[in-house]
Short mmCIF file of C-alpha atoms in Angstrom, two decimals:
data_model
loop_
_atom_site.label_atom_id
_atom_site.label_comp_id
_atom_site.label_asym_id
_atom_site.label_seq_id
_atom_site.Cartn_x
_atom_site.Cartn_y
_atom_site.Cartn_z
CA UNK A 1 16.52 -64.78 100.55
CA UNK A 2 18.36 -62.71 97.74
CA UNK A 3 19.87 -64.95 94.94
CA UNK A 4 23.96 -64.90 95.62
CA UNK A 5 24.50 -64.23 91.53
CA UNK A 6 22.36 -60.94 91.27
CA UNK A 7 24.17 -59.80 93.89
CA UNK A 8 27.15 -60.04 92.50
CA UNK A 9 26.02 -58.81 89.47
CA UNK A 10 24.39 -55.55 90.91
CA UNK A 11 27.35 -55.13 93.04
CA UNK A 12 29.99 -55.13 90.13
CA UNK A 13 28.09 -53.06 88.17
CA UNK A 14 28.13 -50.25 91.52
CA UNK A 15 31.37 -50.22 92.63
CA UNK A 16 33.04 -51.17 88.61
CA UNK A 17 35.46 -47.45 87.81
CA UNK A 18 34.54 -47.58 84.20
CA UNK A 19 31.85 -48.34 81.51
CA UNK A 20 32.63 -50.67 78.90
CA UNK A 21 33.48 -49.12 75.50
CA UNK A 22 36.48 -47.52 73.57
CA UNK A 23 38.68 -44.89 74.20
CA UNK A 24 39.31 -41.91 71.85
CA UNK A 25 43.21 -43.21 71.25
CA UNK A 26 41.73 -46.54 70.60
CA UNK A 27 38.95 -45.02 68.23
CA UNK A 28 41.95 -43.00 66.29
CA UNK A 29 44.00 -46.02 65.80
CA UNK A 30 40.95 -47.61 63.99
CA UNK A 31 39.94 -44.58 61.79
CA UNK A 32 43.88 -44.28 61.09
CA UNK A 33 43.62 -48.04 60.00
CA UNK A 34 40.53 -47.89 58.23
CA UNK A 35 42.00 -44.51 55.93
CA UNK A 36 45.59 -46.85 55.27
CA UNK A 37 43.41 -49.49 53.65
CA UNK A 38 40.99 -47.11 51.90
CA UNK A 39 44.05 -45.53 50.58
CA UNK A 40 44.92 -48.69 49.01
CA UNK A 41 41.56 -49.92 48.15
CA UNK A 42 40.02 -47.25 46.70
CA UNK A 43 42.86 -46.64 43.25
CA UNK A 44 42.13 -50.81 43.23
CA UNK A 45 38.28 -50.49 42.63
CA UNK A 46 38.62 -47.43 39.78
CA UNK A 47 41.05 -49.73 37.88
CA UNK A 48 38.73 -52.91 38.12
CA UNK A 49 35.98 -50.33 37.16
CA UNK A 50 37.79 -49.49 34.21
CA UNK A 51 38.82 -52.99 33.05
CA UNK A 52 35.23 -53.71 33.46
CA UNK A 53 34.41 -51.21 30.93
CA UNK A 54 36.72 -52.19 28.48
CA UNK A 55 35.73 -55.73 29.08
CA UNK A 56 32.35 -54.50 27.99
CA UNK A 57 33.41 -52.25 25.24
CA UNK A 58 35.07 -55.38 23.59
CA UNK A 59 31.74 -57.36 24.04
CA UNK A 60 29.92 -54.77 22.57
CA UNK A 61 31.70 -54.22 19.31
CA UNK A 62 32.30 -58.05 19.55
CA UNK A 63 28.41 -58.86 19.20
CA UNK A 64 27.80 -55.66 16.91
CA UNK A 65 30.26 -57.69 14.64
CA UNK A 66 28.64 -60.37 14.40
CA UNK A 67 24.95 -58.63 14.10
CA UNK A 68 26.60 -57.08 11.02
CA UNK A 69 27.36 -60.11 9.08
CA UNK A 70 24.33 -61.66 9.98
CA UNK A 71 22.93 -58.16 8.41
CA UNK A 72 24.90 -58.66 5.56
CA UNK A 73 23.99 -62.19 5.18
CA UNK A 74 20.05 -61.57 5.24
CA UNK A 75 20.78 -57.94 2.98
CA UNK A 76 23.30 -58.89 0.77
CA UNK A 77 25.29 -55.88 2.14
CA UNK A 78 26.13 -54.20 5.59
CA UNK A 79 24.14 -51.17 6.27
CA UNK A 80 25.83 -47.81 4.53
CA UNK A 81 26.54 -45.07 6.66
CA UNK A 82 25.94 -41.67 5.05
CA UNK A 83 26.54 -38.50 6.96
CA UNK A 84 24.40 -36.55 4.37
CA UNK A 85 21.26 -39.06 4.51
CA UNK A 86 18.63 -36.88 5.96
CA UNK A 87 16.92 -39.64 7.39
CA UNK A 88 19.07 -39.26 10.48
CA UNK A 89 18.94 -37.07 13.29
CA UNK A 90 20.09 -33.85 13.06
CA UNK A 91 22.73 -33.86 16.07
CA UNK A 92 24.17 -31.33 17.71
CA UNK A 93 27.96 -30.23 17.45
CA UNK A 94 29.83 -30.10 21.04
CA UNK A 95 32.80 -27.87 21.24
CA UNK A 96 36.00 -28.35 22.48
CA UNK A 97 39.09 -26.12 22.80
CA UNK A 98 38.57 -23.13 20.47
CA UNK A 99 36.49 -24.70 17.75
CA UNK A 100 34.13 -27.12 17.00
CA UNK A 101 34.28 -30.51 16.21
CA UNK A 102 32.30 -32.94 14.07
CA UNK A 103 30.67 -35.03 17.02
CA UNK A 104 27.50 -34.99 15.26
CA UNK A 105 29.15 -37.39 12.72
CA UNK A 106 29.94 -39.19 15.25
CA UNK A 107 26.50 -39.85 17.07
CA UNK A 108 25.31 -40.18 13.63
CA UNK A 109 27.34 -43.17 13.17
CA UNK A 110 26.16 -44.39 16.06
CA UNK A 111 22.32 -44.08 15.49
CA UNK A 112 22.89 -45.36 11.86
CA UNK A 113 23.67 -48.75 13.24
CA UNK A 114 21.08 -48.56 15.88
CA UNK A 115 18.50 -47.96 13.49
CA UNK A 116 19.25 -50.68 10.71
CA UNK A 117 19.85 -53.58 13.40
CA UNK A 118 16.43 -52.99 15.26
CA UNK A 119 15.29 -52.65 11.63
CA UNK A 120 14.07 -49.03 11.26
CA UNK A 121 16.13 -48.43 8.39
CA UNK A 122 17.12 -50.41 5.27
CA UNK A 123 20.69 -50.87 4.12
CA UNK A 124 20.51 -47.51 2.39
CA UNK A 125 20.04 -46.07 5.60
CA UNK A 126 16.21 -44.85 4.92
CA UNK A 127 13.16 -44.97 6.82
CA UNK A 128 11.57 -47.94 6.25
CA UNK A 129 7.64 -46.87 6.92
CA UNK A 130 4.50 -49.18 6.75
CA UNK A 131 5.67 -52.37 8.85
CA UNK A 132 4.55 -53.07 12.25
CA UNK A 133 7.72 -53.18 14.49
CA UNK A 134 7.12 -56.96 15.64
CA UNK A 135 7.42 -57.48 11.94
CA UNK A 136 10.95 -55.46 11.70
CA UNK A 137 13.77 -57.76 11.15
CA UNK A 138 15.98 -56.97 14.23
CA UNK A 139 19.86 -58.05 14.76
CA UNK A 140 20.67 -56.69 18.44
CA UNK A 141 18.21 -57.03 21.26
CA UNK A 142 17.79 -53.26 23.12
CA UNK A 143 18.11 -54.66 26.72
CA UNK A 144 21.80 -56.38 25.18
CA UNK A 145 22.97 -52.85 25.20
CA UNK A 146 23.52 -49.37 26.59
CA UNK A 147 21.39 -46.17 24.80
CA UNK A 148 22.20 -42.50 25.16
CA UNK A 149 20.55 -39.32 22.86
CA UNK A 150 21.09 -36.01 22.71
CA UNK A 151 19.51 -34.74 25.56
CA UNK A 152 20.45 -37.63 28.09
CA UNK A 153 18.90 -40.04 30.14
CA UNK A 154 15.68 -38.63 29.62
CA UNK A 155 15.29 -39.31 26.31
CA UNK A 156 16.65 -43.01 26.80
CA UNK A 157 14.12 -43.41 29.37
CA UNK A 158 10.80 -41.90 27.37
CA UNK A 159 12.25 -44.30 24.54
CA UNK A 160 12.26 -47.61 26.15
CA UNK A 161 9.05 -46.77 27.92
CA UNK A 162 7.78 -46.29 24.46
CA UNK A 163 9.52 -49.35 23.17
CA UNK A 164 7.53 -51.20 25.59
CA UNK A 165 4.31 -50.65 23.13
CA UNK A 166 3.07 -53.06 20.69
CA UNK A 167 4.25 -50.90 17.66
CA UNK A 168 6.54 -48.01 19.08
CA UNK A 169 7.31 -44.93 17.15
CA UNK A 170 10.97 -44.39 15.48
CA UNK A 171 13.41 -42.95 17.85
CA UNK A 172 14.93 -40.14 16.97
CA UNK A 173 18.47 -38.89 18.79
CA UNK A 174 19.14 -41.70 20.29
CA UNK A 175 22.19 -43.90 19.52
CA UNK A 176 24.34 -47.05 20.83
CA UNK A 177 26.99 -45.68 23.68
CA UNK A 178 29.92 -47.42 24.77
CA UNK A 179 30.49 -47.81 28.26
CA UNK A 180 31.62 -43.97 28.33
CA UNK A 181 28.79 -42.82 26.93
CA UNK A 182 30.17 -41.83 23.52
CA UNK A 183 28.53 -43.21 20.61
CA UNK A 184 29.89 -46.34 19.06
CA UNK A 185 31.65 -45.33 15.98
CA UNK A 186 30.48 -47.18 12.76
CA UNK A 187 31.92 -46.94 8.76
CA UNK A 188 30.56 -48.96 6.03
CA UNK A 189 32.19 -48.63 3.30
CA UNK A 190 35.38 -47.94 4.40
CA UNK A 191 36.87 -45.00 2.25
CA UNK A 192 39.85 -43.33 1.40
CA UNK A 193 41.06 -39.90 -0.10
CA UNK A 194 38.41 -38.43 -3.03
CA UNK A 195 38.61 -37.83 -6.19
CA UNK A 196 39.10 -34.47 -7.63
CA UNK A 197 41.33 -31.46 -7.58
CA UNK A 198 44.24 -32.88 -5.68
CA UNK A 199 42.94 -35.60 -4.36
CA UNK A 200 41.37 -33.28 -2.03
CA UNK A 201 37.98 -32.61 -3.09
CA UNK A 202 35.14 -34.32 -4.82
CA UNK A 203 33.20 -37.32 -4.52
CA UNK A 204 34.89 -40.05 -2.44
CA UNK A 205 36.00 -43.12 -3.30
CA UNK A 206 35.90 -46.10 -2.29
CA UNK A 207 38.44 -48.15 -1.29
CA UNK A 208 40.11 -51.54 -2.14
CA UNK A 209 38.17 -52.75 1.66
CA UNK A 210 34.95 -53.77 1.68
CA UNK A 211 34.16 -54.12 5.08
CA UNK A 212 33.09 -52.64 7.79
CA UNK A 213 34.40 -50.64 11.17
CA UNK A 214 32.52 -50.46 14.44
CA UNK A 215 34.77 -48.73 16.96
CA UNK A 216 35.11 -46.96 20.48
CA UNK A 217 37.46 -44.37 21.41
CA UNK A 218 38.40 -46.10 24.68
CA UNK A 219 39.13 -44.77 28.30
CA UNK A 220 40.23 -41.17 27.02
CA UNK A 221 37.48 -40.68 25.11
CA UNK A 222 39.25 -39.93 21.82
CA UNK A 223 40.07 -40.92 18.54
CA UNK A 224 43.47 -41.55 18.56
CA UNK A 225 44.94 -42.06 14.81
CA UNK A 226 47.86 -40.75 13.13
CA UNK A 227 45.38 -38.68 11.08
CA UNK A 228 43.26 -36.05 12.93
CA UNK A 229 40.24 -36.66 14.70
CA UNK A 230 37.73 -34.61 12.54
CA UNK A 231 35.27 -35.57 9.58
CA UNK A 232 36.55 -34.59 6.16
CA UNK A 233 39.28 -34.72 3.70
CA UNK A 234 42.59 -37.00 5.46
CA UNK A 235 40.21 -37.52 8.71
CA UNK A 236 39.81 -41.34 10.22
CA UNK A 237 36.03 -41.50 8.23
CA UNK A 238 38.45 -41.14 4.73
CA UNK A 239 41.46 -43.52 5.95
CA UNK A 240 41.74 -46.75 4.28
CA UNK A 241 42.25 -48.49 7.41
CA UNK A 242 39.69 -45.61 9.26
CA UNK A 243 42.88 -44.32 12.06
CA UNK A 244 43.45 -47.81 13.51
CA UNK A 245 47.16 -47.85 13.15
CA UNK A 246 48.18 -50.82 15.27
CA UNK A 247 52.47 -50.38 14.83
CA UNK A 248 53.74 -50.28 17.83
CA UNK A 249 54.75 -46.87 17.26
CA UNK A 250 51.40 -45.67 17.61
CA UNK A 251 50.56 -46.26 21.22
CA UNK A 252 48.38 -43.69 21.54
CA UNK A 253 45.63 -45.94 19.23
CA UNK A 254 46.04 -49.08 21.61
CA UNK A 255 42.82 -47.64 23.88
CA UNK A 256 40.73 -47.81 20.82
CA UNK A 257 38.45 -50.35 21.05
CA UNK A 258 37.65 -51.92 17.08
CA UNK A 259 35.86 -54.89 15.39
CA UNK A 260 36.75 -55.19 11.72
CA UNK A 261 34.27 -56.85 9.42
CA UNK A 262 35.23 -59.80 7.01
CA UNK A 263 34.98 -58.65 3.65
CA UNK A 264 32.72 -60.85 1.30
CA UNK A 265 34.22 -62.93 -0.99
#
């Protein structure tokens, strides 16, 4: 005797007009739905992306702060920064508009600091040769922050794969990048115009500041001071107070991201 219930079953499913599912106006309505809230969603997620990175950015120069005076504490000084010292990479330039600018100043900067706080270099900024790298003094942990070099990831990658090792060999073109991959910016000591002809030429001096300046441009990417952007006489590296004007006329600086050091007593 057939069962009453599969008969009903079977007998729905023959004689039933239509197939369960959606239609294509219902389908639209969705998609049209789904595109009104990604419309609203999607400007949301790149502004929490780019709080995020400032967030970070602050961190960073935050804790690169405070490596510094421990630095200065265990050195007596903070690390100098000398664009000249020929113990530093030899960077390229990058151009922009119709002529180049200094950026190899810039990344530098950056690998200066890198390179005394994982204790490659000494305060003087030179190699410091003949001590195995467990037996470096190091300020900043690698994994605590991001790396770029010259030639991109690629390098960053072959360098922490050789950082793995027991005693690693110096990097080379590889420097501390802020969340938009430009180099942290880094001044120690702090100067202002030089001495010579004019004020204009000559050896510089330093000035009545004694401390330091890590720094990152911020969202745009850029240096934004009331003085221009480049290295040289009246750039940010010669300012007394290195481009960060804070008045509130200068709104153009507030993206800059900065630490200040203490200066020592």
């Amino acid at each position: 005797m057939p069962n009453p219930t599969e008969s009903r079953l079977s007998g729905r499913s023959r004689h039933c007009p239509f197939a369960p599912g959606f239609t294509i106006l219902e389908l639209l309505a969705v998609m049209a739905v789904i595109s009104i809230l990604a419309s609203f969603t999607y400007p949301m997620m790149g502004w929490v992306q780019k709080k995020q990175r400032i967030i970070r950015a602050k961190s960073d120069v935050e804790a690169l702060g405070m490596a510094l005076d421990r630095y200065r504490v265990a050195n007596g000084t903070y690390p100098v920064f000398d664009p000249a010292n020929g113990d530093l990479s030899s960077f390229d330039n990058i151009r922009r508009g119709k002529k180049d600018i200094t950026y190899e100043v810039e990344k530098k900067s950056s690998e200066a600091l890198f390179l005394a706080l994982t204790g490659w270099n000494n305060w003087k900024g030179e190699k410091i040769d003949g001590v195995d790298y467990e037996q470096r003094e190091r300020f900043i942990e690698l994994e605590d922050f991001d790396l770029w070099a010259e030639n991109g990831r690629k390098d960053v990658i072959a360098f922490e794969a050789e950082a793995g090792k027991n005693d690693p060999s110096r990097p080379q073109y590889v420097f501390l990048s802020d969340p938009w991959r430009q180099p942290y910016l880094y001044k120690y000591p702090v100067l202002t115009k030089t001495e010579g002809d004019n004020g204009n030429s000559g050896v510089p001096k330093f000035s009545r500041r004694e401390d330091f300046i890590v720094l990152s441009k911020g969202p745009d990417e850029k240096l934004n001071s009331k003085a221009n952007t480049e290295y040289g006489p009246g750039s940010w590296m010669e300012d007394e107070d290195a481009g960060l004007d804070t008045s509130i006329e200068a709104d153009l600086n507030l993206d800059n991201i900065s630490v200040v050091g203490t200066p020592p007593m």
